[in-house]
mmCIF file of C-alpha atoms and ligand atoms in Angstrom:
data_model
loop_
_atom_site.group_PDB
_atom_site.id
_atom_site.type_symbol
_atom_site.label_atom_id
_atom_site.label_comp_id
_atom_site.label_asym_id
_atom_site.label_seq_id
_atom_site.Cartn_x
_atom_site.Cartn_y
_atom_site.Cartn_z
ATOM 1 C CA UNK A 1 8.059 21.974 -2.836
ATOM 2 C CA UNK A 2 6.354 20.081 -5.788
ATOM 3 C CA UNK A 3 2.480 20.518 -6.383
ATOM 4 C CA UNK A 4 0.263 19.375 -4.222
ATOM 5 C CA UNK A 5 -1.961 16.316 -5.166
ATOM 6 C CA UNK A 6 -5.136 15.079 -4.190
ATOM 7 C CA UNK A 7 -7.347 12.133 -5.670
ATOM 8 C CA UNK A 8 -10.430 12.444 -7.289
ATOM 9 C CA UNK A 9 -13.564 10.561 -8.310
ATOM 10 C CA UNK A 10 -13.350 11.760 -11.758
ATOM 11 C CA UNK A 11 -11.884 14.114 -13.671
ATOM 12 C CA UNK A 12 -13.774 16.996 -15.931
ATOM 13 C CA UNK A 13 -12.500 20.047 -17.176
ATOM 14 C CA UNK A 14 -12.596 21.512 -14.189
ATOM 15 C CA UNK A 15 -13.221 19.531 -11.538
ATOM 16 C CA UNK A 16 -14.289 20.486 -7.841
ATOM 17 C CA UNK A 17 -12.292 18.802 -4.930
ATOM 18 C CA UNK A 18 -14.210 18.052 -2.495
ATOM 19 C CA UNK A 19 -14.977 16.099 1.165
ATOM 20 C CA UNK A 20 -11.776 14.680 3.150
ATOM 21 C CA UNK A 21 -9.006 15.601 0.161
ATOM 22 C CA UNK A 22 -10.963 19.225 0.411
ATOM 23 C CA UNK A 23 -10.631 19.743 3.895
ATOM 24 C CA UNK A 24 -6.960 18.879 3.910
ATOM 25 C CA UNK A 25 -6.444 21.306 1.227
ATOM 26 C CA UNK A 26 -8.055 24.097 3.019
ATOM 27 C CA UNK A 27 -7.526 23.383 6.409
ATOM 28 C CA UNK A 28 -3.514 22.057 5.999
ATOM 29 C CA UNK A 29 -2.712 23.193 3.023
ATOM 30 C CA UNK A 30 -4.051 26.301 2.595
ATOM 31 C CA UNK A 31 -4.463 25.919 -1.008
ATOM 32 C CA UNK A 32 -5.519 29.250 -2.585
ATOM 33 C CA UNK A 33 -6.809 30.699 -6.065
ATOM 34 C CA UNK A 34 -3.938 30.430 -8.602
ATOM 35 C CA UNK A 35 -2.263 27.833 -6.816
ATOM 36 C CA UNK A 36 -1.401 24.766 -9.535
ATOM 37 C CA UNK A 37 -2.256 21.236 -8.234
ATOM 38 C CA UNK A 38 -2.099 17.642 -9.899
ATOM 39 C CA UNK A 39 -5.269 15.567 -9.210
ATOM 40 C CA UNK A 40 -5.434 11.807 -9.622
ATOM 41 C CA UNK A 41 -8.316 9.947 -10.215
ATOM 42 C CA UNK A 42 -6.359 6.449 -9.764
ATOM 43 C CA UNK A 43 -5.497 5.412 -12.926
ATOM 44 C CA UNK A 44 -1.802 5.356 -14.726
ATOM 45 C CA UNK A 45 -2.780 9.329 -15.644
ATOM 46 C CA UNK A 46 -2.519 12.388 -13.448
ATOM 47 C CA UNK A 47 -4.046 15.987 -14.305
ATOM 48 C CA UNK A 48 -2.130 19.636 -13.573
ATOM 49 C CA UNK A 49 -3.978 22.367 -13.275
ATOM 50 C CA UNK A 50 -4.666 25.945 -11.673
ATOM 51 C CA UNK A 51 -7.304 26.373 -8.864
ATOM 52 C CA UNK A 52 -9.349 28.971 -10.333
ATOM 53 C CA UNK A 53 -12.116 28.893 -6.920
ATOM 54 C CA UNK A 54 -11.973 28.074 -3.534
ATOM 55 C CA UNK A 55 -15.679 28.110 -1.205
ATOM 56 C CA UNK A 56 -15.926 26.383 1.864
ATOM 57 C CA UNK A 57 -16.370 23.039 0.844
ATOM 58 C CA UNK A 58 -14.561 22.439 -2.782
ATOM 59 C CA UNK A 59 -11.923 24.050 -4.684
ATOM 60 C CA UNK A 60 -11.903 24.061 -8.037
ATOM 61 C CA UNK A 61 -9.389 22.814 -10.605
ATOM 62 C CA UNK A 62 -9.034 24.071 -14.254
ATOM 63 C CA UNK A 63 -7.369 21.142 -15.922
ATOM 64 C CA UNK A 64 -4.529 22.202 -17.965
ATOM 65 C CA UNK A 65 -2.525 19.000 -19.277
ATOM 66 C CA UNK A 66 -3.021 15.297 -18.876
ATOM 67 C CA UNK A 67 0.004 13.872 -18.247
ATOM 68 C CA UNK A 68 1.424 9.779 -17.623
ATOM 69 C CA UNK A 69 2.642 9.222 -14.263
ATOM 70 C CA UNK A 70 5.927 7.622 -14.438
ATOM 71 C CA UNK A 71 6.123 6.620 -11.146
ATOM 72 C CA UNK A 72 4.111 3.979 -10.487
ATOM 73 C CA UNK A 73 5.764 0.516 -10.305
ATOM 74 C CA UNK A 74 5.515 -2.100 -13.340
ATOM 75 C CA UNK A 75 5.682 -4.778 -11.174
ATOM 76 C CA UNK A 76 2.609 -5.769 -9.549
ATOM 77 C CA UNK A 77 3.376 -6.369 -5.901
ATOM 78 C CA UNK A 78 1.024 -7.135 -3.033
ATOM 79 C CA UNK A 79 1.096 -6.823 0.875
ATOM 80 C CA UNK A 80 -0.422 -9.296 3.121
ATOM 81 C CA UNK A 81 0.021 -8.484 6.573
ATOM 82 C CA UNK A 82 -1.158 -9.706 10.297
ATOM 83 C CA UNK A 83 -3.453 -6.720 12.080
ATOM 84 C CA UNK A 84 -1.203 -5.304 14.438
ATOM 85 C CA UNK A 85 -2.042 -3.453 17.486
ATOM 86 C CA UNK A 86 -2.237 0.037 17.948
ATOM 87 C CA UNK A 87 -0.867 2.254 14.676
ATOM 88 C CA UNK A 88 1.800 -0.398 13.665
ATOM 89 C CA UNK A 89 -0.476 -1.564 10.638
ATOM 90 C CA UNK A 90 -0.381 2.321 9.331
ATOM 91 C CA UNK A 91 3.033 2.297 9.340
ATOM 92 C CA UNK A 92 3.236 -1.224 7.218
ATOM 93 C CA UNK A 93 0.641 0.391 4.856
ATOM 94 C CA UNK A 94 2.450 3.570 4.593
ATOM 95 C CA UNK A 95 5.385 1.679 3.779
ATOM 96 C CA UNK A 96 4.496 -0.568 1.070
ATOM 97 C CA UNK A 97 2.815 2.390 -0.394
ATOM 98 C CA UNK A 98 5.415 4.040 -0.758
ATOM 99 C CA UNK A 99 7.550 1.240 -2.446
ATOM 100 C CA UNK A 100 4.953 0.552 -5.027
ATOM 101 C CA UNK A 101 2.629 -2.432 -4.133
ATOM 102 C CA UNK A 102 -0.580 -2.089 -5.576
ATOM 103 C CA UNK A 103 -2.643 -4.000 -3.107
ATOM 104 C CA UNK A 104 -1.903 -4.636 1.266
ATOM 105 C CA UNK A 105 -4.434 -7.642 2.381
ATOM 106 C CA UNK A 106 -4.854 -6.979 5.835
ATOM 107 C CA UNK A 107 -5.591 -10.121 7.692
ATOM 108 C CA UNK A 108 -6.118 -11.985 11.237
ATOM 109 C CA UNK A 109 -4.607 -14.873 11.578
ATOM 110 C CA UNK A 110 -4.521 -17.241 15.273
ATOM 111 C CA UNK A 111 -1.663 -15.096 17.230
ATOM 112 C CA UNK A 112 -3.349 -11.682 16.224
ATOM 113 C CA UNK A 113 -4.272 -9.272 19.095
ATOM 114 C CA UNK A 114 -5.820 -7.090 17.394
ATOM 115 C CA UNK A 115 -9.402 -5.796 16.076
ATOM 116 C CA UNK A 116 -10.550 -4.067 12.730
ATOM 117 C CA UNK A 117 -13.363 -2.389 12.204
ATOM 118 C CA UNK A 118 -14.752 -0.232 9.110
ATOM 119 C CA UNK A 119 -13.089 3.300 10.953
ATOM 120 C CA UNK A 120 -9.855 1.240 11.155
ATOM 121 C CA UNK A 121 -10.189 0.491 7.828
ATOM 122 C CA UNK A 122 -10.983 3.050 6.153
ATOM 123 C CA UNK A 123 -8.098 5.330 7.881
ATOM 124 C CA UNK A 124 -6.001 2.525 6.692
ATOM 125 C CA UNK A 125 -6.565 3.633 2.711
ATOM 126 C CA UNK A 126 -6.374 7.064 3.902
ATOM 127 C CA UNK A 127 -3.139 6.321 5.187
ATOM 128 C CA UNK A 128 -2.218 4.539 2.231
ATOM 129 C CA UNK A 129 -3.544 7.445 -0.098
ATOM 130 C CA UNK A 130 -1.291 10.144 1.526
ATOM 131 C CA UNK A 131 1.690 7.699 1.028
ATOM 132 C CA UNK A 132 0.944 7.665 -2.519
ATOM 133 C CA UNK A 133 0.330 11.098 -2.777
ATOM 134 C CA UNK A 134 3.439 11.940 -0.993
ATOM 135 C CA UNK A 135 5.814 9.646 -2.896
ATOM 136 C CA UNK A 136 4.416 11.145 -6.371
ATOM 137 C CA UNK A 137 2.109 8.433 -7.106
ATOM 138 C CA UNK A 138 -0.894 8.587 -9.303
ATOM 139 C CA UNK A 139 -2.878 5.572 -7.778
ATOM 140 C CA UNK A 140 -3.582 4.988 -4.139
ATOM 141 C CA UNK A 141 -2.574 1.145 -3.303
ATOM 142 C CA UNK A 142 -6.316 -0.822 -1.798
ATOM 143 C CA UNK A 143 -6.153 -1.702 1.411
ATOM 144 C CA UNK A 144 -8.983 -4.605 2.063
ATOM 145 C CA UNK A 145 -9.547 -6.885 4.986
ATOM 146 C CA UNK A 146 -9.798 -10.588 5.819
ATOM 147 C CA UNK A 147 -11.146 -12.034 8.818
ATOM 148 C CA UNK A 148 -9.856 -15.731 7.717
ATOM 149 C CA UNK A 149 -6.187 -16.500 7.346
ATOM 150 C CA UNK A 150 -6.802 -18.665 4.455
ATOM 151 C CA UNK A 151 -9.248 -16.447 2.549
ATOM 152 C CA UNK A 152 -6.863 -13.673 2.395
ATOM 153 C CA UNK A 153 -4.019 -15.673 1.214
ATOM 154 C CA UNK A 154 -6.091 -17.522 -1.785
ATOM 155 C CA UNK A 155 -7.134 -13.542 -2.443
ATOM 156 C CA UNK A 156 -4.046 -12.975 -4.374
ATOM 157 C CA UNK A 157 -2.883 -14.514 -7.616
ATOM 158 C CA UNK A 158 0.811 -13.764 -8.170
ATOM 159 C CA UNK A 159 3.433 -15.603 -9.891
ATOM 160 C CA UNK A 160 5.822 -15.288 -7.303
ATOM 161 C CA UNK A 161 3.872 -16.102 -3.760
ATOM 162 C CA UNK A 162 5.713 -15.954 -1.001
ATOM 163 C CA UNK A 163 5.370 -16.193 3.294
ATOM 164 C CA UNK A 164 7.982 -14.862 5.444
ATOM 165 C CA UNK A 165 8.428 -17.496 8.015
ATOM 166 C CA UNK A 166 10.299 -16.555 11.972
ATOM 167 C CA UNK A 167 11.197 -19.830 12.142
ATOM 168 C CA UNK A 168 12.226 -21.217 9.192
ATOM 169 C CA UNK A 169 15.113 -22.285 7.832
ATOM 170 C CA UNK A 170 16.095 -21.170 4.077
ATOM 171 C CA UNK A 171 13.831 -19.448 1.467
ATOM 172 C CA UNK A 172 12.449 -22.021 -0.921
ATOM 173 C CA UNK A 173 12.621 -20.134 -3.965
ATOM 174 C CA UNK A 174 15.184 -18.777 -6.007
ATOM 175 C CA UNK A 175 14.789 -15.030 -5.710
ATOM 176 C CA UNK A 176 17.511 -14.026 -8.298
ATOM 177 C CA UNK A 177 15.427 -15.000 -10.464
ATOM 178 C CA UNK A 178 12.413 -13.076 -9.366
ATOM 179 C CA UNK A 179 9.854 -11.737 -12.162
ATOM 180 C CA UNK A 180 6.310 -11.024 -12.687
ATOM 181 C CA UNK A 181 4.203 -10.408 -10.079
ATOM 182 C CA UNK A 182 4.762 -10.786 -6.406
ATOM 183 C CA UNK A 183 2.567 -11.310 -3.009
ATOM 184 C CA UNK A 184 4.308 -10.985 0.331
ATOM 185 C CA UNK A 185 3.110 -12.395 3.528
ATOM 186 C CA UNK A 186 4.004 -11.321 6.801
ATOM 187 C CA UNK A 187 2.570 -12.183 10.489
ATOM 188 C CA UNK A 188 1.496 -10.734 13.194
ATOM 189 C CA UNK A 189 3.499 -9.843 16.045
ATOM 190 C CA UNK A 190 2.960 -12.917 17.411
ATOM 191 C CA UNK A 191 3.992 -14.702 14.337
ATOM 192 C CA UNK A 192 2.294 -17.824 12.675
ATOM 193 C CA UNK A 193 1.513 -20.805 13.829
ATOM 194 C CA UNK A 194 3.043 -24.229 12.245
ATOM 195 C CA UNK A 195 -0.591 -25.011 10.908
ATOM 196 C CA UNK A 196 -0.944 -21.757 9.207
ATOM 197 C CA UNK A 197 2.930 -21.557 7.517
ATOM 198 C CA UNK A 198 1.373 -25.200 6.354
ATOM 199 C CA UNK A 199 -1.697 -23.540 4.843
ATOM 200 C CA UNK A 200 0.559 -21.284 3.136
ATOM 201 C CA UNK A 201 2.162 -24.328 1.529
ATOM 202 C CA UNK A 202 -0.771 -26.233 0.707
ATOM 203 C CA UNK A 203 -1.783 -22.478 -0.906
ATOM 204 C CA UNK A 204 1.214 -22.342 -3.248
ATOM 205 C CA UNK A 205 3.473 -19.928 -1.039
ATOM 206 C CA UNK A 206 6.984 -20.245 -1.116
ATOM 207 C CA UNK A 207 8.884 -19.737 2.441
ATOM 208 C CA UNK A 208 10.942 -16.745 2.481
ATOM 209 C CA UNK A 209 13.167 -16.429 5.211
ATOM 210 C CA UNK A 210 14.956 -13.407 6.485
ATOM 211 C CA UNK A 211 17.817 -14.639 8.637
ATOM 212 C CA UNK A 212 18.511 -15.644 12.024
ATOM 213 C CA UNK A 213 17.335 -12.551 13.270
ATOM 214 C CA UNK A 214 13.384 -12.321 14.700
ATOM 215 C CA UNK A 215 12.180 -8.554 12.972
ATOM 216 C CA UNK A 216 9.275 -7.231 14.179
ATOM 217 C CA UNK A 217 6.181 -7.507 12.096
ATOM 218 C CA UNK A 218 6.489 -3.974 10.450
ATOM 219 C CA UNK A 219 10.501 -4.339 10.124
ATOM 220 C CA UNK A 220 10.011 -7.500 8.150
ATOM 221 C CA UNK A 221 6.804 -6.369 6.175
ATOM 222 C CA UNK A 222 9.374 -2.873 5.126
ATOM 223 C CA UNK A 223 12.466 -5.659 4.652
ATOM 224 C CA UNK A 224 10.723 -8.488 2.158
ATOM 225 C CA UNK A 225 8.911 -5.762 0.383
ATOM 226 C CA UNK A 226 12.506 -4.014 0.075
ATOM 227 C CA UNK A 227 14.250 -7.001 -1.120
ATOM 228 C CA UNK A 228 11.219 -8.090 -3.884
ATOM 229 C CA UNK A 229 11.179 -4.647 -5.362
ATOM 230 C CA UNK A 230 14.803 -4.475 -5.576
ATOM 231 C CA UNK A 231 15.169 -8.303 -7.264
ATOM 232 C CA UNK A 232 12.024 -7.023 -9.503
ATOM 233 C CA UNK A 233 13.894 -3.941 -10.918
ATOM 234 C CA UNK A 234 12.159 -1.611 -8.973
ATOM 235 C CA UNK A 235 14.174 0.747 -7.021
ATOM 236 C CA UNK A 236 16.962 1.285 -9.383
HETATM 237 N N1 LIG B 1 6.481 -13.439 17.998
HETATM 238 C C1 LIG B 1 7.261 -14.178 17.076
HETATM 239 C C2 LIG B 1 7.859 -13.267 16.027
HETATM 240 C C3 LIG B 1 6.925 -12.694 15.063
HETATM 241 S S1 LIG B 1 7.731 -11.652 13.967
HETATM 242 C C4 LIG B 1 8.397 -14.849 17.800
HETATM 243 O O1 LIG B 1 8.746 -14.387 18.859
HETATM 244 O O2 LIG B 1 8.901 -15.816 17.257
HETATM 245 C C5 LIG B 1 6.416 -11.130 12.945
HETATM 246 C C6 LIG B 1 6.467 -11.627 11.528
HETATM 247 O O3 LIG B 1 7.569 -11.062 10.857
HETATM 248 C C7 LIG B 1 6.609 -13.114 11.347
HETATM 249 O O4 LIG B 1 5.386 -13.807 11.436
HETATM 250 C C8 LIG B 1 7.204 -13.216 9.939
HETATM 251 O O5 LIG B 1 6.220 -13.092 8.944
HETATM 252 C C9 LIG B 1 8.100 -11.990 9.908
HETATM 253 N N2 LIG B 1 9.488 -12.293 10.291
HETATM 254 C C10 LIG B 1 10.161 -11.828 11.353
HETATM 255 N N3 LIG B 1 11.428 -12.284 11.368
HETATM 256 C C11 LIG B 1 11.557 -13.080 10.290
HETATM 257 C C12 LIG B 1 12.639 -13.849 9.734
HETATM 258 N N4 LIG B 1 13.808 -13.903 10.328
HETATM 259 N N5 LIG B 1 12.403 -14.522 8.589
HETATM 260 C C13 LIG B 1 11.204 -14.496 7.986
HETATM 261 N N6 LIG B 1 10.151 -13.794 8.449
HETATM 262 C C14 LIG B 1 10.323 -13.087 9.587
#
């Protein structure tokens, strides 16, 4: 099993771990005096060290080496995705964590079913933060919301924009010849409407289309964010 990680505010010399990345240590984890753990305080470093106390609401960490993380992708990738129902959303965010975007817009857009609120939210980065954690990462990927289609997708500035469309008919751009940064747009589960793959358009996105085959929102969010990172370099 490799060390344990947790995120931090800051990192001192030693630093105490403490609130919701505290309570899973302790309560989960059962991390214990002498135990060596790598904290992140979201940036391209991470920090090993032994836990050298443990109360009942912090551990503490003696830092012993800084170190780079070498895991975190080069290329700059963001998520935009409908708000699904139920705990589909947490598994889109989960995913793309875990294959390196940076950033997942959350968004409603007309055929969305669904509600967010601040809870919803915020388990979202926590969701998103245990990916990252759990895939070796040393920065947790943002997860923000939009209540306006339109807002969300003039957000993101990427060189490559592009919105996977259900029912379109070819991908407008010439993917082998991806690079730079990336954005990735996917619906709802009841898809888009014309007016809003129009929007995209008018917004600079290209069309990407995945085949004659509908995916469900989460398949296609895990599929186009597959395919980018691959054509990008990333998962070799
Ligand atoms: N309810 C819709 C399907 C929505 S699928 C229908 O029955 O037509 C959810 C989202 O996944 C879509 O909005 C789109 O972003 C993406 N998606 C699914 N299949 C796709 C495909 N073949 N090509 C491109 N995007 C696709």
């Amino acid at each position: 099993m490799s060390e344990r990680r947790f995120f931090v505010d800051k990192i001192e010399p030693v630093t105490a771990v403490t609130g919701e990345e505290f309570r899973h240590a302790a309560g989960v984890l059962r991390v214990k005096k002498g135990d060596f753990v790598i904290l992140c305080d979201n940036t391209r470093f991470e920090y090993r060290g032994e836990v050298i106390s443990v109360d009942k609401v912090s551990f503490s960490v003696k830092i012993a080496e800084k170190r780079e993380n070498d895991r975190e992708a080069k290329a700059d990738v963001t998520l935009l995705c409908g708000y699904l129902k139920g705990d589909k959303t947490e598994y889109s965010v989960q995913k793309a964590a875990e294959l390196g975007v940076k950033r997942v817009v959350v968004f409603r857009s007309e055929h969305c079913a669904a509600y967010m609120n601040e809870n919803k939210l915020s388990r979202l980065n926590k969701v998103a933060a245990e990916a990252a954690k759990q895939c070796g990462r040393s920065v947790a990927p943002q997860v923000v919301y939009f209540d306006d289609f339109a807002a969300a997708l003039s957000s993101v500035n990427a060189e490559n924009k592009l919105f996977a469309c259900e029912f379109a008919s070819e991908t407008t751009r010439d993917m082998s010849r991806l690079s730079g940064s990336a954005a990735v747009v996917v619906g709802p589960e009841g898809g888009f409407t014309e007016a809003e793959a129009r929007r995209a358009r008018e917004l600079g996105y290209d069309t990407l289309y995945l085949g004659r085959r509908i995916l469900r929102a989460d398949t296609a969010a895990v599929t186009a964010l597959s395919v980018v990172m691959w054509l990008l370099g990333e998962l070799k």
